[in-house]
mmCIF file of C-alpha atoms in Angstrom:
data_model
loop_
_atom_site.group_PDB
_atom_site.id
_atom_site.type_symbol
_atom_site.label_atom_id
_atom_site.label_comp_id
_atom_site.label_asym_id
_atom_site.label_seq_id
_atom_site.Cartn_x
_atom_site.Cartn_y
_atom_site.Cartn_z
ATOM 1 C CA MET A 21 -5.579 14.967 -31.333
ATOM 2 C CA GLY A 22 -3.232 16.736 -33.755
ATOM 3 C CA LEU A 23 -1.205 15.103 -36.468
ATOM 4 C CA ILE A 24 2.125 16.059 -34.914
ATOM 5 C CA ASP A 25 3.314 14.761 -31.546
ATOM 6 C CA PHE A 26 4.522 17.768 -29.508
ATOM 7 C CA ASN A 27 7.508 15.766 -28.295
ATOM 8 C CA LYS A 28 8.551 15.031 -31.885
ATOM 9 C CA LEU A 29 8.271 18.491 -33.401
ATOM 10 C CA PRO A 30 10.626 18.777 -36.404
ATOM 11 C CA VAL A 31 10.902 22.541 -35.760
ATOM 12 C CA ASN A 32 10.520 24.803 -32.737
ATOM 13 C CA THR A 33 8.349 27.863 -32.190
ATOM 14 C CA LEU A 34 10.897 30.227 -33.734
ATOM 15 C CA VAL A 35 9.306 29.363 -37.082
ATOM 16 C CA GLY A 36 6.937 32.248 -36.336
ATOM 17 C CA ALA A 37 9.639 34.827 -35.647
ATOM 18 C CA ASP A 38 10.440 37.594 -38.076
ATOM 19 C CA TRP A 39 13.814 37.069 -39.747
ATOM 20 C CA LYS A 40 15.562 39.910 -37.918
ATOM 21 C CA THR A 41 14.473 38.579 -34.539
ATOM 22 C CA PHE A 42 15.510 35.019 -35.436
ATOM 23 C CA LYS A 43 18.995 36.165 -36.391
ATOM 24 C CA ARG A 44 19.412 38.252 -33.242
ATOM 25 C CA ILE A 45 18.247 35.451 -30.930
ATOM 26 C CA THR A 46 20.555 32.855 -32.474
ATOM 27 C CA ALA A 47 23.582 35.116 -33.027
ATOM 28 C CA GLY A 48 26.575 33.967 -31.022
ATOM 29 C CA ARG A 49 24.774 30.914 -29.655
ATOM 30 C CA THR A 50 25.956 27.350 -30.191
ATOM 31 C CA VAL A 51 23.506 24.932 -31.769
ATOM 32 C CA GLU A 52 24.667 21.486 -30.680
ATOM 33 C CA SER A 53 25.089 18.663 -33.187
ATOM 34 C CA GLY A 54 21.986 16.735 -32.137
ATOM 35 C CA TYR A 55 19.784 19.742 -32.874
ATOM 36 C CA LYS A 56 21.212 21.024 -36.170
ATOM 37 C CA THR A 57 18.460 19.464 -38.297
ATOM 38 C CA LYS A 58 15.780 21.107 -36.168
ATOM 39 C CA TYR A 59 17.665 24.397 -36.373
ATOM 40 C CA VAL A 60 18.011 24.255 -40.162
ATOM 41 C CA LEU A 61 14.338 23.370 -40.659
ATOM 42 C CA THR A 62 13.217 26.083 -38.231
ATOM 43 C CA LYS A 63 15.468 28.618 -39.926
ATOM 44 C CA GLY A 64 14.137 27.709 -43.365
ATOM 45 C CA VAL A 65 10.462 27.929 -42.392
ATOM 46 C CA CYS A 66 11.093 31.164 -40.484
ATOM 47 C CA ARG A 67 12.824 32.721 -43.501
ATOM 48 C CA LEU A 68 9.884 31.812 -45.709
ATOM 49 C CA MET A 69 7.164 32.948 -43.297
ATOM 50 C CA SER A 70 8.989 36.221 -42.645
ATOM 51 C CA LEU A 71 8.249 37.278 -46.206
ATOM 52 C CA PHE A 72 4.669 37.970 -45.099
ATOM 53 C CA ALA A 73 5.556 40.065 -42.026
ATOM 54 C CA SER A 74 5.743 43.329 -43.975
ATOM 55 C CA MET A 75 2.093 42.921 -45.035
ATOM 56 C CA GLN A 76 0.989 42.918 -41.420
ATOM 57 C CA ASP A 77 3.278 45.825 -40.600
ATOM 58 C CA ASN A 78 1.650 47.891 -43.334
ATOM 59 C CA ARG A 79 -1.849 47.148 -42.030
ATOM 60 C CA TYR A 80 -0.766 47.801 -38.432
ATOM 61 C CA ASP A 81 0.692 51.181 -39.394
ATOM 62 C CA LYS A 82 -2.535 52.191 -41.128
ATOM 63 C CA LEU A 83 -5.055 50.856 -38.596
ATOM 64 C CA LEU A 84 -3.532 50.567 -35.132
ATOM 65 C CA ARG A 85 -0.165 52.222 -34.578
ATOM 66 C CA ASP A 86 -1.571 55.622 -33.614
ATOM 67 C CA LYS A 87 -4.753 54.313 -32.003
ATOM 68 C CA PRO A 88 -4.653 54.874 -28.218
ATOM 69 C CA LEU A 89 -5.578 52.138 -25.755
ATOM 70 C CA GLU A 90 -8.950 52.667 -24.094
ATOM 71 C CA HIS A 91 -7.926 50.998 -20.830
ATOM 72 C CA ASP A 92 -4.743 49.898 -19.126
ATOM 73 C CA PRO A 93 -4.388 46.095 -18.962
ATOM 74 C CA LEU A 94 -5.297 43.587 -16.277
ATOM 75 C CA PHE A 95 -2.232 41.478 -15.464
ATOM 76 C CA ILE A 96 -2.428 37.982 -13.953
ATOM 77 C CA LEU A 97 0.897 37.360 -12.227
ATOM 78 C CA GLY A 98 2.477 34.427 -10.446
ATOM 79 C CA HIS A 99 5.165 31.824 -10.901
ATOM 80 C CA TRP A 100 4.642 29.176 -13.536
ATOM 81 C CA ARG A 101 2.223 26.446 -12.435
ATOM 82 C CA SER A 102 0.516 28.714 -9.900
ATOM 83 C CA GLY A 103 -2.902 28.391 -11.515
ATOM 84 C CA THR A 104 -2.589 31.370 -13.842
ATOM 85 C CA THR A 105 -4.050 29.492 -16.841
ATOM 86 C CA PHE A 106 -7.313 28.652 -15.082
ATOM 87 C CA VAL A 107 -7.753 32.193 -13.792
ATOM 88 C CA HIS A 108 -6.927 33.558 -17.248
ATOM 89 C CA ASN A 109 -9.570 31.368 -18.874
ATOM 90 C CA VAL A 110 -12.174 32.421 -16.315
ATOM 91 C CA PHE A 111 -11.638 36.143 -16.898
ATOM 92 C CA ALA A 112 -11.466 35.652 -20.664
ATOM 93 C CA CYS A 113 -15.159 34.701 -20.504
ATOM 94 C CA ASP A 114 -15.787 38.432 -20.098
ATOM 95 C CA LYS A 115 -15.922 39.685 -23.675
ATOM 96 C CA HIS A 116 -14.775 43.188 -22.808
ATOM 97 C CA PHE A 117 -11.349 41.631 -22.332
ATOM 98 C CA GLY A 118 -9.064 40.952 -25.268
ATOM 99 C CA TYR A 119 -6.107 38.601 -25.124
ATOM 100 C CA CYS A 120 -3.302 36.915 -26.977
ATOM 101 C CA THR A 121 -4.473 33.656 -28.594
ATOM 102 C CA THR A 122 -2.597 30.380 -28.936
ATOM 103 C CA TYR A 123 -2.272 30.981 -32.678
ATOM 104 C CA GLN A 124 -0.840 34.430 -32.024
ATOM 105 C CA THR A 125 1.879 33.043 -29.746
ATOM 106 C CA VAL A 126 3.365 31.102 -32.668
ATOM 107 C CA PHE A 127 2.531 33.416 -35.568
ATOM 108 C CA PRO A 128 2.339 36.976 -34.190
ATOM 109 C CA HIS A 129 3.287 38.376 -37.612
ATOM 110 C CA LEU A 130 0.413 36.612 -39.383
ATOM 111 C CA MET A 131 -2.474 38.113 -37.451
ATOM 112 C CA MET A 132 -3.701 40.934 -39.677
ATOM 113 C CA TRP A 133 -2.950 39.093 -42.901
ATOM 114 C CA GLY A 134 -3.265 35.391 -43.760
ATOM 115 C CA GLN A 135 -4.659 34.312 -40.383
ATOM 116 C CA PRO A 136 -7.608 32.193 -41.664
ATOM 117 C CA PHE A 137 -5.372 29.943 -43.763
ATOM 118 C CA PHE A 138 -2.474 29.571 -41.332
ATOM 119 C CA LYS A 139 -4.751 29.188 -38.314
ATOM 120 C CA LYS A 140 -6.673 26.381 -39.979
ATOM 121 C CA THR A 141 -3.419 24.588 -40.759
ATOM 122 C CA MET A 142 -2.141 25.034 -37.204
ATOM 123 C CA SER A 143 -5.445 23.769 -35.772
ATOM 124 C CA TRP A 144 -5.201 20.680 -37.948
ATOM 125 C CA LEU A 145 -1.678 19.888 -36.743
ATOM 126 C CA MET A 146 -1.704 20.790 -33.033
ATOM 127 C CA PRO A 147 -2.922 18.551 -30.145
ATOM 128 C CA ASP A 148 -6.226 19.394 -28.473
ATOM 129 C CA HIS A 149 -4.787 19.246 -24.950
ATOM 130 C CA ARG A 150 -1.522 20.400 -23.415
ATOM 131 C CA PRO A 151 0.709 17.360 -23.005
ATOM 132 C CA THR A 152 2.017 18.663 -19.686
ATOM 133 C CA ASP A 153 -1.243 18.979 -17.730
ATOM 134 C CA ASN A 154 -4.190 18.015 -19.963
ATOM 135 C CA MET A 155 -5.517 21.588 -20.197
ATOM 136 C CA GLU A 156 -7.547 22.244 -23.360
ATOM 137 C CA LEU A 157 -5.685 23.644 -26.375
ATOM 138 C CA ALA A 158 -7.192 25.428 -29.357
ATOM 139 C CA VAL A 159 -5.929 28.114 -31.719
ATOM 140 C CA ASP A 160 -8.348 30.800 -30.480
ATOM 141 C CA LEU A 161 -8.101 30.117 -26.745
ATOM 142 C CA PRO A 162 -6.307 32.682 -24.553
ATOM 143 C CA GLN A 163 -2.618 32.068 -24.066
ATOM 144 C CA GLU A 164 0.288 33.735 -22.305
ATOM 145 C CA GLU A 165 1.951 36.285 -24.539
ATOM 146 C CA GLU A 166 5.623 35.582 -23.778
ATOM 147 C CA PHE A 167 5.955 33.099 -26.646
ATOM 148 C CA ALA A 168 4.468 35.688 -29.009
ATOM 149 C CA LEU A 169 6.885 38.299 -27.696
ATOM 150 C CA SER A 170 9.773 35.854 -28.171
ATOM 151 C CA ASN A 171 8.948 35.807 -31.890
ATOM 152 C CA MET A 172 8.829 39.598 -32.059
ATOM 153 C CA THR A 173 11.921 40.666 -30.113
ATOM 154 C CA PRO A 174 15.094 39.032 -28.770
ATOM 155 C CA CYS A 175 14.604 41.028 -25.541
ATOM 156 C CA ASN A 176 12.751 38.090 -24.059
ATOM 157 C CA TYR A 177 13.144 35.606 -21.222
ATOM 158 C CA TYR A 178 11.795 32.683 -23.240
ATOM 159 C CA ASN A 179 14.980 32.549 -25.280
ATOM 160 C CA PHE A 180 15.999 30.021 -22.624
ATOM 161 C CA TRP A 181 13.695 27.415 -24.162
ATOM 162 C CA PHE A 182 15.993 27.405 -27.179
ATOM 163 C CA PHE A 183 19.293 28.035 -25.397
ATOM 164 C CA PRO A 184 18.802 26.728 -21.838
ATOM 165 C CA LYS A 185 22.465 27.068 -20.875
ATOM 166 C CA TYR A 186 21.881 30.834 -20.812
ATOM 167 C CA MET A 187 18.779 30.681 -18.638
ATOM 168 C CA GLN A 188 20.267 32.696 -15.791
ATOM 169 C CA GLU A 189 21.579 35.366 -18.158
ATOM 170 C CA TYR A 190 18.179 35.738 -19.790
ATOM 171 C CA ALA A 191 16.568 35.874 -16.356
ATOM 172 C CA GLU A 192 18.737 38.748 -15.161
ATOM 173 C CA LYS A 193 18.188 40.772 -18.330
ATOM 174 C CA TYR A 194 14.645 40.054 -19.476
ATOM 175 C CA LEU A 195 12.779 38.493 -16.536
ATOM 176 C CA LEU A 196 14.049 40.567 -13.621
ATOM 177 C CA MET A 197 15.044 43.488 -15.875
ATOM 178 C CA ASN A 198 18.168 44.008 -13.782
ATOM 179 C CA GLU A 199 20.659 44.114 -16.647
ATOM 180 C CA ILE A 200 18.472 45.238 -19.539
ATOM 181 C CA THR A 201 19.790 48.249 -21.468
ATOM 182 C CA ASP A 202 17.740 51.374 -22.070
ATOM 183 C CA ALA A 203 17.542 50.540 -25.777
ATOM 184 C CA GLU A 204 16.342 47.002 -25.048
ATOM 185 C CA LEU A 205 13.723 48.284 -22.614
ATOM 186 C CA ARG A 206 12.377 50.738 -25.202
ATOM 187 C CA GLU A 207 12.213 47.925 -27.746
ATOM 188 C CA PHE A 208 10.358 45.681 -25.298
ATOM 189 C CA GLU A 209 7.837 48.438 -24.535
ATOM 190 C CA GLN A 210 7.209 49.177 -28.218
ATOM 191 C CA VAL A 211 6.807 45.524 -29.168
ATOM 192 C CA PHE A 212 4.551 44.766 -26.195
ATOM 193 C CA THR A 213 2.307 47.722 -27.017
ATOM 194 C CA LYS A 214 2.071 46.492 -30.604
ATOM 195 C CA LEU A 215 1.123 43.004 -29.408
ATOM 196 C CA ILE A 216 -1.596 44.428 -27.146
ATOM 197 C CA LYS A 217 -3.156 46.499 -29.926
ATOM 198 C CA ILE A 218 -3.181 43.564 -32.343
ATOM 199 C CA SER A 219 -4.618 41.268 -29.651
ATOM 200 C CA LEU A 220 -7.487 43.673 -28.951
ATOM 201 C CA TRP A 221 -8.135 44.120 -32.684
ATOM 202 C CA ASN A 222 -8.181 40.347 -33.139
ATOM 203 C CA THR A 223 -10.467 39.462 -30.229
ATOM 204 C CA GLY A 224 -12.660 42.573 -30.240
ATOM 205 C CA GLY A 225 -11.862 43.437 -26.625
ATOM 206 C CA THR A 226 -11.361 46.885 -25.146
ATOM 207 C CA GLN A 227 -9.060 45.957 -22.227
ATOM 208 C CA PHE A 228 -6.065 43.654 -22.556
ATOM 209 C CA LEU A 229 -6.085 40.591 -20.293
ATOM 210 C CA SER A 230 -2.548 39.373 -19.675
ATOM 211 C CA LYS A 231 -1.554 36.056 -18.183
ATOM 212 C CA ASN A 232 2.198 35.910 -18.331
ATOM 213 C CA PRO A 233 4.376 34.595 -15.493
ATOM 214 C CA PRO A 234 7.467 36.536 -16.677
ATOM 215 C CA HIS A 235 5.605 39.806 -16.047
ATOM 216 C CA THR A 236 5.863 38.973 -12.330
ATOM 217 C CA GLY A 237 9.432 40.283 -12.517
ATOM 218 C CA ARG A 238 8.494 43.383 -14.534
ATOM 219 C CA VAL A 239 5.977 45.083 -12.246
ATOM 220 C CA LYS A 240 7.925 48.314 -11.996
ATOM 221 C CA GLU A 241 8.275 48.583 -15.777
ATOM 222 C CA LEU A 242 4.621 47.666 -16.373
ATOM 223 C CA VAL A 243 3.361 50.353 -13.986
ATOM 224 C CA LYS A 244 5.490 52.931 -15.806
ATOM 225 C CA MET A 245 3.934 51.828 -19.101
ATOM 226 C CA PHE A 246 0.390 51.554 -17.729
ATOM 227 C CA PRO A 247 -0.059 53.663 -14.563
ATOM 228 C CA ASN A 248 -3.605 52.436 -13.904
ATOM 229 C CA ALA A 249 -3.033 48.772 -14.730
ATOM 230 C CA LYS A 250 -4.698 46.211 -12.459
ATOM 231 C CA PHE A 251 -2.850 43.195 -11.038
ATOM 232 C CA ILE A 252 -3.889 39.764 -9.749
ATOM 233 C CA TYR A 253 -1.038 37.936 -8.024
ATOM 234 C CA LEU A 254 -1.488 34.206 -7.506
ATOM 235 C CA MET A 255 0.174 32.197 -4.768
ATOM 236 C CA ARG A 256 0.205 28.395 -4.657
ATOM 237 C CA ASN A 257 1.676 25.737 -2.395
ATOM 238 C CA PRO A 258 5.427 25.781 -3.187
ATOM 239 C CA TYR A 259 5.679 21.985 -2.949
ATOM 240 C CA THR A 260 3.112 21.652 -5.734
ATOM 241 C CA VAL A 261 4.667 24.469 -7.755
ATOM 242 C CA PHE A 262 8.095 22.841 -7.605
ATOM 243 C CA GLU A 263 6.901 19.401 -8.683
ATOM 244 C CA SER A 264 4.683 20.839 -11.410
ATOM 245 C CA THR A 265 7.300 23.275 -12.725
ATOM 246 C CA ARG A 266 9.975 20.614 -12.866
ATOM 247 C CA SER A 267 7.649 18.356 -14.854
ATOM 248 C CA PHE A 268 6.446 21.205 -17.101
ATOM 249 C CA TYR A 269 9.920 22.491 -17.899
ATOM 250 C CA GLY A 270 11.339 19.021 -18.416
ATOM 251 C CA ASN A 271 8.607 18.103 -20.893
ATOM 252 C CA THR A 272 8.268 21.433 -22.674
ATOM 253 C CA ILE A 273 11.926 22.166 -23.241
ATOM 254 C CA LYS A 274 12.750 18.945 -25.087
ATOM 255 C CA PRO A 275 11.090 19.749 -28.436
ATOM 256 C CA LEU A 276 12.184 23.414 -28.305
ATOM 257 C CA MET A 277 15.827 23.408 -27.249
ATOM 258 C CA LEU A 278 18.784 23.710 -29.601
ATOM 259 C CA GLN A 279 21.331 22.720 -26.971
ATOM 260 C CA SER A 280 21.240 20.236 -24.122
ATOM 261 C CA ILE A 281 20.824 20.849 -20.422
ATOM 262 C CA SER A 282 20.932 18.233 -17.703
ATOM 263 C CA SER A 283 17.966 17.579 -15.462
ATOM 264 C CA ASP A 284 20.055 18.599 -12.452
ATOM 265 C CA GLU A 285 21.022 21.937 -13.984
ATOM 266 C CA LEU A 286 17.446 22.645 -15.024
ATOM 267 C CA GLU A 287 16.306 21.869 -11.484
ATOM 268 C CA ARG A 288 18.906 24.217 -9.999
ATOM 269 C CA ASN A 289 17.750 26.960 -12.344
ATOM 270 C CA ILE A 290 14.121 26.447 -11.329
ATOM 271 C CA LEU A 291 15.012 26.740 -7.669
ATOM 272 C CA SER A 292 17.103 29.853 -8.265
ATOM 273 C CA VAL A 293 14.697 31.689 -10.584
ATOM 274 C CA TYR A 294 11.726 31.093 -8.272
ATOM 275 C CA ALA A 295 13.558 32.765 -5.384
ATOM 276 C CA LYS A 296 14.723 35.696 -7.505
ATOM 277 C CA LEU A 297 11.263 36.219 -8.984
ATOM 278 C CA TYR A 298 9.591 36.035 -5.576
ATOM 279 C CA HIS A 299 11.855 38.678 -4.054
ATOM 280 C CA LYS A 300 11.712 40.937 -7.126
ATOM 281 C CA TYR A 301 7.932 40.987 -6.996
ATOM 282 C CA GLU A 302 7.902 41.611 -3.249
ATOM 283 C CA ALA A 303 10.309 44.540 -3.696
ATOM 284 C CA ASP A 304 8.445 46.121 -6.607
ATOM 285 C CA LYS A 305 4.774 45.631 -5.746
ATOM 286 C CA ALA A 306 4.822 48.786 -3.616
ATOM 287 C CA CYS A 307 4.846 50.831 -6.835
ATOM 288 C CA ILE A 308 1.376 49.536 -7.744
ATOM 289 C CA PRO A 309 -1.205 52.201 -6.810
ATOM 290 C CA ALA A 310 -3.534 51.414 -3.924
ATOM 291 C CA GLY A 311 -6.587 49.479 -5.040
ATOM 292 C CA ASN A 312 -4.941 48.095 -8.178
ATOM 293 C CA LEU A 313 -3.522 44.856 -6.707
ATOM 294 C CA ILE A 314 -5.128 41.795 -5.180
ATOM 295 C CA GLU A 315 -3.163 38.765 -3.945
ATOM 296 C CA VAL A 316 -4.976 35.430 -4.026
ATOM 297 C CA LYS A 317 -4.136 31.901 -3.001
ATOM 298 C CA PHE A 318 -4.940 29.650 -5.944
ATOM 299 C CA GLU A 319 -6.341 27.036 -3.601
ATOM 300 C CA ASP A 320 -8.961 29.578 -2.484
ATOM 301 C CA PHE A 321 -9.787 30.485 -6.071
ATOM 302 C CA GLU A 322 -10.075 26.843 -7.070
ATOM 303 C CA ALA A 323 -12.382 26.077 -4.142
ATOM 304 C CA ASP A 324 -14.795 28.926 -4.986
ATOM 305 C CA ALA A 325 -14.036 30.234 -8.458
ATOM 306 C CA MET A 326 -17.255 32.237 -8.803
ATOM 307 C CA GLY A 327 -17.032 33.840 -5.381
ATOM 308 C CA MET A 328 -13.355 34.693 -5.772
ATOM 309 C CA THR A 329 -13.875 36.041 -9.287
ATOM 310 C CA GLU A 330 -16.592 38.388 -8.045
ATOM 311 C CA LYS A 331 -14.337 39.482 -5.181
ATOM 312 C CA ILE A 332 -11.530 40.282 -7.625
ATOM 313 C CA TYR A 333 -13.870 42.329 -9.819
ATOM 314 C CA ARG A 334 -15.076 44.303 -6.806
ATOM 315 C CA THR A 335 -11.633 44.803 -5.262
ATOM 316 C CA LEU A 336 -10.055 46.028 -8.497
ATOM 317 C CA ASN A 337 -13.151 47.974 -9.538
ATOM 318 C CA LEU A 338 -13.383 46.088 -12.835
ATOM 319 C CA PRO A 339 -16.494 46.631 -14.963
ATOM 320 C CA GLY A 340 -18.728 43.986 -16.470
ATOM 321 C CA PHE A 341 -19.041 41.198 -13.910
ATOM 322 C CA GLU A 342 -22.832 40.908 -14.021
ATOM 323 C CA GLU A 343 -22.832 40.846 -17.802
ATOM 324 C CA ALA A 344 -20.108 38.174 -17.844
ATOM 325 C CA ARG A 345 -21.551 36.099 -14.984
ATOM 326 C CA PRO A 346 -23.490 33.572 -17.170
ATOM 327 C CA ALA A 347 -20.450 32.842 -19.344
ATOM 328 C CA ILE A 348 -18.168 32.529 -16.312
ATOM 329 C CA GLU A 349 -20.615 30.215 -14.548
ATOM 330 C CA ALA A 350 -20.864 28.040 -17.657
ATOM 331 C CA TYR A 351 -17.075 27.774 -17.957
ATOM 332 C CA VAL A 352 -16.502 27.075 -14.266
ATOM 333 C CA GLY A 353 -19.317 24.517 -14.227
ATOM 334 C CA GLY A 354 -17.850 22.753 -17.240
ATOM 335 C CA LYS A 355 -14.528 22.305 -15.461
ATOM 336 C CA LYS A 356 -15.884 20.463 -12.435
ATOM 337 C CA GLY A 357 -14.934 17.083 -13.872
ATOM 338 C CA TYR A 358 -11.441 18.169 -14.899
ATOM 339 C CA LYS A 359 -8.769 15.876 -13.528
ATOM 340 C CA LYS A 360 -5.623 17.627 -12.374
ATOM 341 C CA ASN A 361 -2.224 16.073 -12.105
ATOM 342 C CA LYS A 362 -1.655 14.816 -8.566
ATOM 343 C CA TYR A 363 1.725 15.075 -6.939
ATOM 344 C CA LYS A 364 3.334 13.121 -4.164
ATOM 345 C CA TYR A 365 6.140 14.901 -2.428
ATOM 346 C CA ASP A 366 9.077 12.598 -1.811
ATOM 347 C CA ASP A 367 11.636 13.344 0.867
ATOM 348 C CA ARG A 368 14.033 14.956 -1.595
ATOM 349 C CA THR A 369 11.374 17.353 -2.902
ATOM 350 C CA VAL A 370 10.382 18.337 0.622
ATOM 351 C CA GLN A 371 14.002 19.014 1.519
ATOM 352 C CA LEU A 372 14.697 21.067 -1.637
ATOM 353 C CA VAL A 373 11.628 23.236 -1.185
ATOM 354 C CA GLN A 374 12.216 23.803 2.513
ATOM 355 C CA GLU A 375 15.885 24.661 1.966
ATOM 356 C CA ASN A 376 15.391 26.907 -1.059
ATOM 357 C CA TRP A 377 11.845 28.281 -0.781
ATOM 358 C CA GLY A 378 11.283 28.279 2.951
ATOM 359 C CA PHE A 379 10.547 32.022 2.833
ATOM 360 C CA ALA A 380 7.451 31.375 0.696
ATOM 361 C CA LEU A 381 6.253 28.555 2.944
ATOM 362 C CA GLN A 382 6.515 30.885 5.923
ATOM 363 C CA ASP A 383 5.190 34.083 4.339
ATOM 364 C CA TRP A 384 2.199 32.385 2.732
ATOM 365 C CA ASP A 385 1.608 29.871 5.547
ATOM 366 C CA TYR A 386 1.826 26.718 3.424
ATOM 367 C CA HIS A 387 2.428 23.251 4.766
ATOM 368 C CA LEU A 388 2.728 19.724 3.460
ATOM 369 C CA GLU A 389 -0.641 18.532 2.198
#
């Protein structure tokens, strides 16, 4: 258990942003009175930590900038709370994969310089399990890269954690990529490529393993960047996803936000973004080359993780399954006693999901459990 309670963080994750990114994210946004102390502390720590960013940039320019990627990435897609973390952890057992770590999500500019010191400090302070679902947390464990990207560029959907009143605006621009400018798209591509190269350097992998729900809305852009990228798309019972997402967002946003949002407004945004993301993926998945996409129900993966993992390797023609099998079996076997959150669907939840996400229930053939 870490020394700092996640729900009582005196700063938010923007402490790890470079100064230019911090200023661009917060420019023109209102920090409400109840959050000004958190903002000032975050700003101060960010300003101090940013002094070290140039050291990493110099090392990156010398070692990695012009180094080509050996393989296009493997992307794990799906709405938040669709089981992407478990699948990510399973595939990360294969050491040919490299990934973004939990430490990197907060301090992406302190990877190639100063990491041992800052990582040790972060490990000392952070909790050992996620407060939202009891999943294991550790500085070197694989983590979704969107938080890292949010500290590297303002062209990022996760700005909504800090300024939730603009959630729909951020979704249109940086999740669905509908309103992103050409300059912003180029910046996103450059920053994401930089993150991938540093992640592979850090973990020793040769192929980047991405688990990042926001990428579900960026399939078209990702295929343009990486024409032979592989994709795993996870589906999960929408009733469970709604309950879990509402709980996850409600708990996670509190220590991060710099302005308030009501529970009702957050719920409406969840319902809206899910539908937009679903339809965007369905429209864009046709651009993925044949043989590079597999769609999986998380319930099937959970019931037979080893069998489904092998099927995914075979379907996507991924190398290294036999070599990784012992490590995967050990990880999957160690999770058999893991206790998941259990959800009961009240009448209101059932009505909201059926009215707003009925298309997913029908297309994926899900019913009340």
